[in-house]
PDB file of C-alpha atoms and ligand atoms in Angstrom:
ATOM      1  CA  MET A1041      -0.017   0.060  -0.094  1.00 47.00           C
ATOM      2  CA  SER A1042       1.445   3.510  -0.920  1.00 45.00           C
ATOM      3  CA  ALA A1043       1.483   6.597   0.908  1.00 49.00           C
ATOM      4  CA  VAL A1044      -1.431   8.946   0.478  1.00 52.00           C
ATOM      5  CA  ALA A1045      -1.188  11.472  -2.383  1.00 46.00           C
ATOM      6  CA  ASP A1046      -1.730  15.086  -1.484  1.00 42.00           C
ATOM      7  CA  PRO A1047      -4.170  16.960  -3.523  1.00 41.00           C
ATOM      8  CA  ARG A1048      -1.978  20.169  -3.633  1.00 38.00           C
ATOM      9  CA  PRO A1049       0.797  19.340  -6.164  1.00 38.00           C
ATOM     10  CA  ASP A1050       2.681  22.787  -5.745  1.00 40.00           C
ATOM     11  CA  ASP A1051       3.057  22.527  -2.145  1.00 39.00           C
ATOM     12  CA  GLU A1052       6.586  21.005  -1.230  1.00 37.00           C
ATOM     13  CA  SER A1053       5.062  18.771   1.403  1.00 37.00           C
ATOM     14  CA  ALA A1054       2.676  17.420  -1.121  1.00 34.00           C
ATOM     15  CA  ARG A1055       5.694  15.754  -2.970  1.00 32.00           C
ATOM     16  CA  VAL A1056       6.083  13.375   0.123  1.00 39.00           C
ATOM     17  CA  GLY A1057       2.366  13.147   0.412  1.00 52.00           C
ATOM     18  CA  ILE A1058       2.079  14.429   3.938  1.00 64.00           C
ATOM     19  CA  PRO A1059       1.334  18.152   4.695  1.00 67.00           C
ATOM     20  CA  ALA A1060       3.499  19.784   7.489  1.00 66.00           C
ATOM     21  CA  ALA A1061       1.195  21.498   9.835  1.00 64.00           C
ATOM     22  CA  ARG A1062       2.170  24.908  11.288  1.00 62.00           C
ATOM     23  CA  ARG A1063      -0.074  27.974  11.543  1.00 64.00           C
ATOM     24  CA  PRO A1064       2.151  30.523  13.566  1.00 67.00           C
ATOM     25  CA  GLY A1065       0.113  33.182  15.375  1.00 79.00           C
ATOM     26  CA  MET A1066      -3.340  31.511  14.652  1.00 88.00           C
ATOM     27  CA  ARG A1067      -4.935  31.676  18.143  1.00 90.00           C
ATOM     28  CA  PRO A1068      -7.902  29.766  19.339  1.00 92.00           C
ATOM     29  CA  GLU A1069     -11.076  31.996  19.507  1.00 90.00           C
ATOM     30  CA  ALA A1070     -14.078  32.020  21.754  1.00 91.00           C
ATOM     31  CA  PRO A1071     -15.305  29.764  23.281  1.00 92.00           C
ATOM     32  CA  TRP A1072     -11.823  28.195  23.096  1.00 91.00           C
ATOM     33  CA  ASP A1073      -9.782  31.182  24.042  1.00 90.00           C
ATOM     34  CA  ASP A1074      -8.231  29.564  27.197  1.00 92.00           C
ATOM     35  CA  PRO A1075      -4.738  30.935  28.208  1.00 92.00           C
ATOM     36  CA  ALA A1076      -3.329  27.394  28.447  1.00 94.00           C
ATOM     37  CA  LEU A1077      -3.642  27.126  24.936  1.00 95.00           C
ATOM     38  CA  GLY A1078      -1.007  28.142  22.377  1.00 94.00           C
ATOM     39  CA  ASP A1079      -1.240  28.525  18.572  1.00 93.00           C
ATOM     40  CA  ILE A1080      -3.466  26.306  16.499  1.00 95.00           C
ATOM     41  CA  ILE A1081      -1.288  23.784  14.778  1.00 94.00           C
ATOM     42  CA  VAL A1082      -4.046  22.303  12.480  1.00 95.00           C
ATOM     43  CA  PRO A1083      -7.340  24.157  11.849  1.00 94.00           C
ATOM     44  CA  ALA A1084     -10.601  22.343  12.048  1.00 95.00           C
ATOM     45  CA  GLY A1085     -11.348  22.593   8.329  1.00 95.00           C
ATOM     46  CA  GLU A1086      -7.913  21.374   7.356  1.00 95.00           C
ATOM     47  CA  LEU A1087      -8.376  18.278   9.666  1.00 96.00           C
ATOM     48  CA  GLN A1088     -11.608  17.544   7.559  1.00 97.00           C
ATOM     49  CA  ASP A1089     -10.174  18.176   4.210  1.00 96.00           C
ATOM     50  CA  ARG A1090      -7.161  15.756   5.116  1.00 97.00           C
ATOM     51  CA  ILE A1091      -9.682  13.083   6.579  1.00 98.00           C
ATOM     52  CA  ALA A1092     -11.447  13.200   3.193  1.00 97.00           C
ATOM     53  CA  VAL A1093      -8.259  12.415   1.326  1.00 97.00           C
ATOM     54  CA  LEU A1094      -7.196   9.733   3.751  1.00 98.00           C
ATOM     55  CA  GLY A1095     -10.774   8.221   3.457  1.00 98.00           C
ATOM     56  CA  ALA A1096     -10.768   8.128  -0.274  1.00 97.00           C
ATOM     57  CA  ALA A1097      -7.307   6.546  -0.339  1.00 97.00           C
ATOM     58  CA  ILE A1098      -8.488   3.795   2.016  1.00 98.00           C
ATOM     59  CA  THR A1099     -11.632   3.317   0.080  1.00 98.00           C
ATOM     60  CA  ALA A1100      -9.541   2.637  -3.104  1.00 97.00           C
ATOM     61  CA  ASP A1101      -6.760   0.356  -1.345  1.00 97.00           C
ATOM     62  CA  TYR A1102      -9.391  -1.776   0.533  1.00 98.00           C
ATOM     63  CA  ALA A1103     -11.976  -2.149  -2.331  1.00 96.00           C
ATOM     64  CA  ARG A1104     -12.245  -5.894  -2.149  1.00 92.00           C
ATOM     65  CA  ARG A1105     -11.443  -6.438   1.290  1.00 96.00           C
ATOM     66  CA  PRO A1106     -13.111  -3.809   3.779  1.00 95.00           C
ATOM     67  CA  PRO A1107     -10.905  -3.342   6.671  1.00 98.00           C
ATOM     68  CA  LEU A1108     -11.520  -3.749  10.354  1.00 98.00           C
ATOM     69  CA  LEU A1109     -10.636  -0.398  11.811  1.00 98.00           C
ATOM     70  CA  VAL A1110      -8.924  -0.752  15.297  1.00 98.00           C
ATOM     71  CA  GLY A1111      -9.330   2.567  17.329  1.00 98.00           C
ATOM     72  CA  VAL A1112      -6.860   3.226  20.031  1.00 96.00           C
ATOM     73  CA  LEU A1113      -8.766   4.809  22.894  1.00 95.00           C
ATOM     74  CA  LYS A1114      -9.245   7.273  24.010  1.00 94.00           C
ATOM     75  CA  GLY A1115      -7.211   9.572  21.793  1.00 95.00           C
ATOM     76  CA  ALA A1116      -8.268   8.183  18.355  1.00 97.00           C
ATOM     77  CA  CYS A1117     -12.059   8.266  19.051  1.00 97.00           C
ATOM     78  CA  ILE A1118     -12.772  11.405  17.409  1.00 98.00           C
ATOM     79  CA  PHE A1119     -10.418  10.883  14.404  1.00 98.00           C
ATOM     80  CA  LEU A1120     -11.902   7.218  13.827  1.00 98.00           C
ATOM     81  CA  SER A1121     -15.595   8.524  13.986  1.00 98.00           C
ATOM     82  CA  ASP A1122     -14.783  11.093  11.202  1.00 98.00           C
ATOM     83  CA  LEU A1123     -12.440   8.859   9.164  1.00 98.00           C
ATOM     84  CA  ALA A1124     -15.001   5.860   9.121  1.00 98.00           C
ATOM     85  CA  ARG A1125     -17.617   8.038   7.567  1.00 98.00           C
ATOM     86  CA  ALA A1126     -15.116   9.153   5.019  1.00 98.00           C
ATOM     87  CA  ILE A1127     -14.502   5.581   3.905  1.00 98.00           C
ATOM     88  CA  ALA A1128     -17.071   4.378   1.560  1.00 98.00           C
ATOM     89  CA  LEU A1129     -16.834   0.609   2.338  1.00 98.00           C
ATOM     90  CA  PRO A1130     -18.639  -1.755   4.729  1.00 97.00           C
ATOM     91  CA  VAL A1131     -15.960  -1.374   7.604  1.00 98.00           C
ATOM     92  CA  GLU A1132     -16.183  -2.854  10.959  1.00 98.00           C
ATOM     93  CA  MET A1133     -14.828  -1.139  14.045  1.00 98.00           C
ATOM     94  CA  ASP A1134     -13.221  -2.337  17.345  1.00 98.00           C
ATOM     95  CA  PHE A1135     -11.512  -0.398  20.078  1.00 98.00           C
ATOM     96  CA  MET A1136      -8.537  -0.954  22.600  1.00 97.00           C
ATOM     97  CA  ALA A1137      -7.362   1.022  25.331  1.00 96.00           C
ATOM     98  CA  VAL A1138      -3.489   0.967  26.327  1.00 92.00           C
ATOM     99  CA  SER A1139      -1.770   2.650  29.068  1.00 86.00           C
ATOM    100  CA  SER A1140       1.777   3.882  28.738  1.00 77.00           C
ATOM    101  CA  TYR A1141       3.802   4.378  31.949  1.00 66.00           C
ATOM    102  CA  GLY A1142       5.915   7.449  31.964  1.00 63.00           C
ATOM    103  CA  THR A1143       4.886  11.210  32.511  1.00 61.00           C
ATOM    104  CA  ALA A1144       1.805  12.667  30.750  1.00 58.00           C
ATOM    105  CA  THR A1145       4.002  14.267  28.033  1.00 60.00           C
ATOM    106  CA  ARG A1146       6.599  11.283  27.304  1.00 63.00           C
ATOM    107  CA  THR A1147       6.013   7.500  27.236  1.00 64.00           C
ATOM    108  CA  SER A1148       8.485   5.152  28.655  1.00 66.00           C
ATOM    109  CA  GLY A1149       7.678   2.490  26.117  1.00 68.00           C
ATOM    110  CA  VAL A1150       6.187   0.248  28.796  1.00 80.00           C
ATOM    111  CA  VAL A1151       2.745  -0.378  27.579  1.00 87.00           C
ATOM    112  CA  ARG A1152      -0.188  -2.443  28.989  1.00 90.00           C
ATOM    113  CA  ILE A1153      -3.551  -3.298  27.469  1.00 94.00           C
ATOM    114  CA  VAL A1154      -6.419  -1.853  29.481  1.00 94.00           C
ATOM    115  CA  LYS A1155      -9.198  -2.880  27.251  1.00 96.00           C
ATOM    116  CA  ASP A1156      -8.767  -5.664  24.666  1.00 97.00           C
ATOM    117  CA  LEU A1157     -10.525  -6.060  21.388  1.00 98.00           C
ATOM    118  CA  ASP A1158     -13.844  -7.854  21.305  1.00 97.00           C
ATOM    119  CA  LEU A1159     -13.272  -9.364  17.824  1.00 97.00           C
ATOM    120  CA  ASP A1160     -10.978 -12.050  16.596  1.00 98.00           C
ATOM    121  CA  LEU A1161      -8.383 -10.670  14.073  1.00 98.00           C
ATOM    122  CA  SER A1162      -7.440 -13.850  12.267  1.00 98.00           C
ATOM    123  CA  GLY A1163      -7.683 -13.627   8.568  1.00 97.00           C
ATOM    124  CA  ARG A1164      -8.919  -9.984   8.962  1.00 98.00           C
ATOM    125  CA  HIS A1165      -7.510  -6.945   7.193  1.00 98.00           C
ATOM    126  CA  VAL A1166      -6.730  -4.757  10.171  1.00 98.00           C
ATOM    127  CA  LEU A1167      -6.035  -1.082  10.089  1.00 98.00           C
ATOM    128  CA  ILE A1168      -4.921   0.406  13.295  1.00 98.00           C
ATOM    129  CA  VAL A1169      -6.136   4.079  13.770  1.00 98.00           C
ATOM    130  CA  GLU A1170      -4.048   6.211  15.917  1.00 97.00           C
ATOM    131  CA  ASP A1171      -4.268   9.751  17.127  1.00 97.00           C
ATOM    132  CA  ILE A1172      -0.675  10.685  17.197  1.00 96.00           C
ATOM    133  CA  VAL A1173       2.887   8.929  16.994  1.00 94.00           C
ATOM    134  CA  ASP A1174       5.320  10.655  19.330  1.00 91.00           C
ATOM    135  CA  SER A1175       8.328   8.199  20.075  1.00 88.00           C
ATOM    136  CA  GLY A1176       6.568   5.465  18.132  1.00 90.00           C
ATOM    137  CA  LEU A1177       6.913   3.121  21.273  1.00 89.00           C
ATOM    138  CA  THR A1178       3.211   2.604  21.680  1.00 91.00           C
ATOM    139  CA  LEU A1179       2.696   1.899  18.065  1.00 93.00           C
ATOM    140  CA  SER A1180       5.510  -0.476  17.966  1.00 91.00           C
ATOM    141  CA  PHE A1181       3.934  -2.461  20.915  1.00 93.00           C
ATOM    142  CA  LEU A1182       0.524  -2.379  19.243  1.00 95.00           C
ATOM    143  CA  ARG A1183       1.846  -3.717  16.033  1.00 96.00           C
ATOM    144  CA  ARG A1184       3.661  -6.659  17.767  1.00 95.00           C
ATOM    145  CA  ASN A1185       0.636  -7.530  19.664  1.00 96.00           C
ATOM    146  CA  LEU A1186      -1.694  -7.317  16.782  1.00 98.00           C
ATOM    147  CA  ALA A1187       0.514  -9.202  14.489  1.00 98.00           C
ATOM    148  CA  ALA A1188       0.630 -12.109  16.686  1.00 98.00           C
ATOM    149  CA  ARG A1189      -3.137 -12.615  16.363  1.00 98.00           C
ATOM    150  CA  HIS A1190      -2.794 -13.681  12.652  1.00 98.00           C
ATOM    151  CA  PRO A1191      -4.456 -10.993  10.554  1.00 98.00           C
ATOM    152  CA  ALA A1192      -4.648 -11.334   7.026  1.00 98.00           C
ATOM    153  CA  SER A1193      -2.786  -7.795   6.773  1.00 98.00           C
ATOM    154  CA  LEU A1194      -2.021  -5.187   9.341  1.00 98.00           C
ATOM    155  CA  SER A1195      -1.512  -1.339   8.440  1.00 98.00           C
ATOM    156  CA  VAL A1196      -1.464   1.672  10.400  1.00 98.00           C
ATOM    157  CA  CYS A1197      -3.270   5.189   9.737  1.00 98.00           C
ATOM    158  CA  ALA A1198      -1.964   7.926  12.215  1.00 97.00           C
ATOM    159  CA  LEU A1199      -3.592  11.434  12.069  1.00 97.00           C
ATOM    160  CA  LEU A1200      -0.349  13.228  13.517  1.00 96.00           C
ATOM    161  CA  VAL A1201       3.268  12.307  13.500  1.00 95.00           C
ATOM    162  CA  LYS A1202       5.666  14.417  15.501  1.00 93.00           C
ATOM    163  CA  GLU A1203       8.839  15.210  13.558  1.00 89.00           C
ATOM    164  CA  GLY A1204      12.202  13.835  14.321  1.00 78.00           C
ATOM    165  CA  LEU A1205      11.383  11.867  17.447  1.00 67.00           C
ATOM    166  CA  GLN A1206      11.308   8.327  16.372  1.00 73.00           C
ATOM    167  CA  SER A1207      14.350   6.134  16.373  1.00 70.00           C
ATOM    168  CA  THR A1208      12.929   3.442  14.225  1.00 73.00           C
ATOM    169  CA  PRO A1209      11.050   3.731  10.964  1.00 75.00           C
ATOM    170  CA  LEU A1210       7.378   4.010  11.408  1.00 83.00           C
ATOM    171  CA  ASP A1211       6.087   2.284   8.175  1.00 90.00           C
ATOM    172  CA  LEU A1212       2.805   4.108   8.269  1.00 95.00           C
ATOM    173  CA  SER A1213       0.575   3.364   5.505  1.00 96.00           C
ATOM    174  CA  TYR A1214      -1.604   6.701   5.984  1.00 97.00           C
ATOM    175  CA  GLU A1215      -0.472   9.943   7.717  1.00 97.00           C
ATOM    176  CA  GLY A1216      -2.539  12.956   8.392  1.00 97.00           C
ATOM    177  CA  PHE A1217       0.061  15.730   9.166  1.00 96.00           C
ATOM    178  CA  ARG A1218       3.612  16.000  10.184  1.00 94.00           C
ATOM    179  CA  ILE A1219       3.834  18.317  13.233  1.00 93.00           C
ATOM    180  CA  PRO A1220       6.592  19.955  15.344  1.00 91.00           C
ATOM    181  CA  PRO A1221       7.675  18.068  18.484  1.00 90.00           C
ATOM    182  CA  GLU A1222       5.439  19.852  20.901  1.00 91.00           C
ATOM    183  CA  PHE A1223       2.696  18.887  23.179  1.00 93.00           C
ATOM    184  CA  VAL A1224      -0.573  19.377  21.508  1.00 96.00           C
ATOM    185  CA  VAL A1225      -4.178  19.003  22.534  1.00 97.00           C
ATOM    186  CA  GLY A1226      -7.656  18.829  20.736  1.00 98.00           C
ATOM    187  CA  TYR A1227      -9.529  16.584  18.422  1.00 98.00           C
ATOM    188  CA  GLY A1228      -9.275  13.688  20.755  1.00 98.00           C
ATOM    189  CA  LEU A1229      -5.900  14.423  22.259  1.00 97.00           C
ATOM    190  CA  ASP A1230      -5.913  15.401  25.977  1.00 95.00           C
ATOM    191  CA  VAL A1231      -4.030  16.696  28.902  1.00 94.00           C
ATOM    192  CA  ALA A1232      -5.304  14.995  32.082  1.00 92.00           C
ATOM    193  CA  GLU A1233      -8.462  14.247  30.328  1.00 93.00           C
ATOM    194  CA  ARG A1234      -9.121  17.744  29.273  1.00 95.00           C
ATOM    195  CA  TYR A1235      -9.364  19.420  25.690  1.00 97.00           C
ATOM    196  CA  ARG A1236     -10.532  16.290  23.645  1.00 97.00           C
ATOM    197  CA  ASN A1237     -13.518  18.254  22.267  1.00 97.00           C
ATOM    198  CA  LEU A1238     -11.667  20.983  20.945  1.00 97.00           C
ATOM    199  CA  PRO A1239     -12.465  20.871  17.113  1.00 97.00           C
ATOM    200  CA  PHE A1240      -8.810  21.798  16.085  1.00 96.00           C
ATOM    201  CA  ILE A1241      -5.266  20.860  17.126  1.00 96.00           C
ATOM    202  CA  CYS A1242      -3.248  23.334  19.089  1.00 95.00           C
ATOM    203  CA  GLU A1243      -0.339  23.692  21.169  1.00 95.00           C
ATOM    204  CA  TYR A1244      -0.684  23.142  25.097  1.00 95.00           C
ATOM    205  CA  LEU A1245       1.277  25.854  26.981  1.00 93.00           C
ATOM    206  CA  GLU A1246       0.698  25.681  30.545  1.00 77.00           C
ATOM    207  CA  GLY A1247       3.579  23.674  32.400  1.00 64.00           C
ATOM    208  CA  GLU A1248       4.157  20.133  32.657  1.00 54.00           C
ATOM    209  CA  PRO A1249       1.024  18.131  33.099  1.00 52.00           C
ATOM    210  CA  PRO A1250       0.750  15.858  36.048  1.00 48.00           C
ATOM    211  CA  ASP A1251       2.162  12.303  35.655  1.00 51.00           C
ATOM    212  CA  VAL A1252      -0.412   9.772  34.772  1.00 46.00           C
ATOM    213  CA  ALA A1253      -0.876   6.278  33.557  1.00 46.00           C
ATOM    214  CA  ALA A1254      -4.102   6.561  31.968  1.00 49.00           C
ATOM    215  CA  PRO A1255      -5.642   5.234  28.751  1.00 53.00           C
ATOM    216  CA  SER A1256      -4.256   7.211  25.880  1.00 56.00           C
TER     217      SER A1256
HETATM  218  P1  LIG B1645       4.462   7.347  21.709  1.00 83.62           P
HETATM  219  O1  LIG B1645       4.539   5.899  22.424  1.00 83.62           O
HETATM  220  O2  LIG B1645       5.560   8.020  22.488  1.00 83.62           O
HETATM  221  O3  LIG B1645       4.334   7.362  20.255  1.00 83.62           O
HETATM  222  O4  LIG B1645       3.106   7.990  22.368  1.00 83.62           O
HETATM  223  C1  LIG B1645       1.937   7.653  21.739  1.00 83.62           C
HETATM  224  C2  LIG B1645       0.752   8.215  22.703  1.00 83.62           C
HETATM  225  O5  LIG B1645       0.961   9.168  23.694  1.00 83.62           O
HETATM  226  C3  LIG B1645      -0.481   8.686  21.921  1.00 83.62           C
HETATM  227  O6  LIG B1645      -1.143   7.721  21.557  1.00 83.62           O
HETATM  228  C4  LIG B1645      -1.061   9.673  22.654  1.00 83.62           C
HETATM  229  O7  LIG B1645      -2.031   9.128  23.523  1.00 83.62           O
HETATM  230  C5  LIG B1645       0.066  10.155  23.583  1.00 83.62           C
HETATM  231  N1  LIG B1645       0.717  11.545  23.242  1.00 83.62           N
HETATM  232  C6  LIG B1645       1.939  11.684  22.381  1.00 83.62           C
HETATM  233  N2  LIG B1645       2.072  12.911  22.233  1.00 83.62           N
HETATM  234  C7  LIG B1645       0.941  13.605  22.656  1.00 83.62           C
HETATM  235  C8  LIG B1645       0.726  14.887  22.470  1.00 83.62           C
HETATM  236  O8  LIG B1645       1.280  15.906  22.163  1.00 83.62           O
HETATM  237  N3  LIG B1645      -0.685  15.338  23.065  1.00 83.62           N
HETATM  238  C9  LIG B1645      -1.455  14.360  23.748  1.00 83.62           C
HETATM  239  N4  LIG B1645      -1.192  13.018  23.704  1.00 83.62           N
HETATM  240  C10 LIG B1645       0.038  12.754  23.294  1.00 83.62           C
HETATM  241 MG1  LIG B1646      -3.499  10.546  25.626  1.00 83.62          MG
END
């Protein structure tokens, strides 16, 4: 499966198929004008435009083998809801929740399954749907864990990838945006369970969030 083509051929980032997101100075407006929030990294409209592109690519790639979408709770719930509606195939969905130990802003790579899947993956075309890849450790755990359940195929769709932080190649079939290596919230992403319902992705400014080992 190939990387997703971007519809804007003049854009340098379109050459590699993945838009680089950054909107310096674009601030959240009321009712989201919270001083803990920094610049908007991906506006709501661009999220929806990119998800339409990803959905069309997945529809084409999986035409004769509708995928089982595996959403990683809680962060991917909003992305998965929109992505599934952008895929014109009879997809199925299942969810798992993992907890990564470490601080709220940095995982240690020690991952534990908090909620497992309901469905059997054997012989299924599985597409993992992730909110954000930071170190890549959570994803590499998930990939190893799900591959051991004998799916017919296993691919990954991640909405956001932080630039320059992964030590091993990620091998993502579908990527939404490359973002700077800053802590971000919104569109499913939280800090201490807040801000998941922002319709855009923005920087989180206010200090180090408290240590947690909660489902991501
Ligand atoms: P990784 O294992 O370092 O790649 O971290 C992946 C998980 O950490 C994601 O699924 C998120 O739940 C969480 N995470 C990483 N970066 C951020 C962020 O900037 N904001 C909110 N959650 C994040
Ligand atoms: Mg999280």
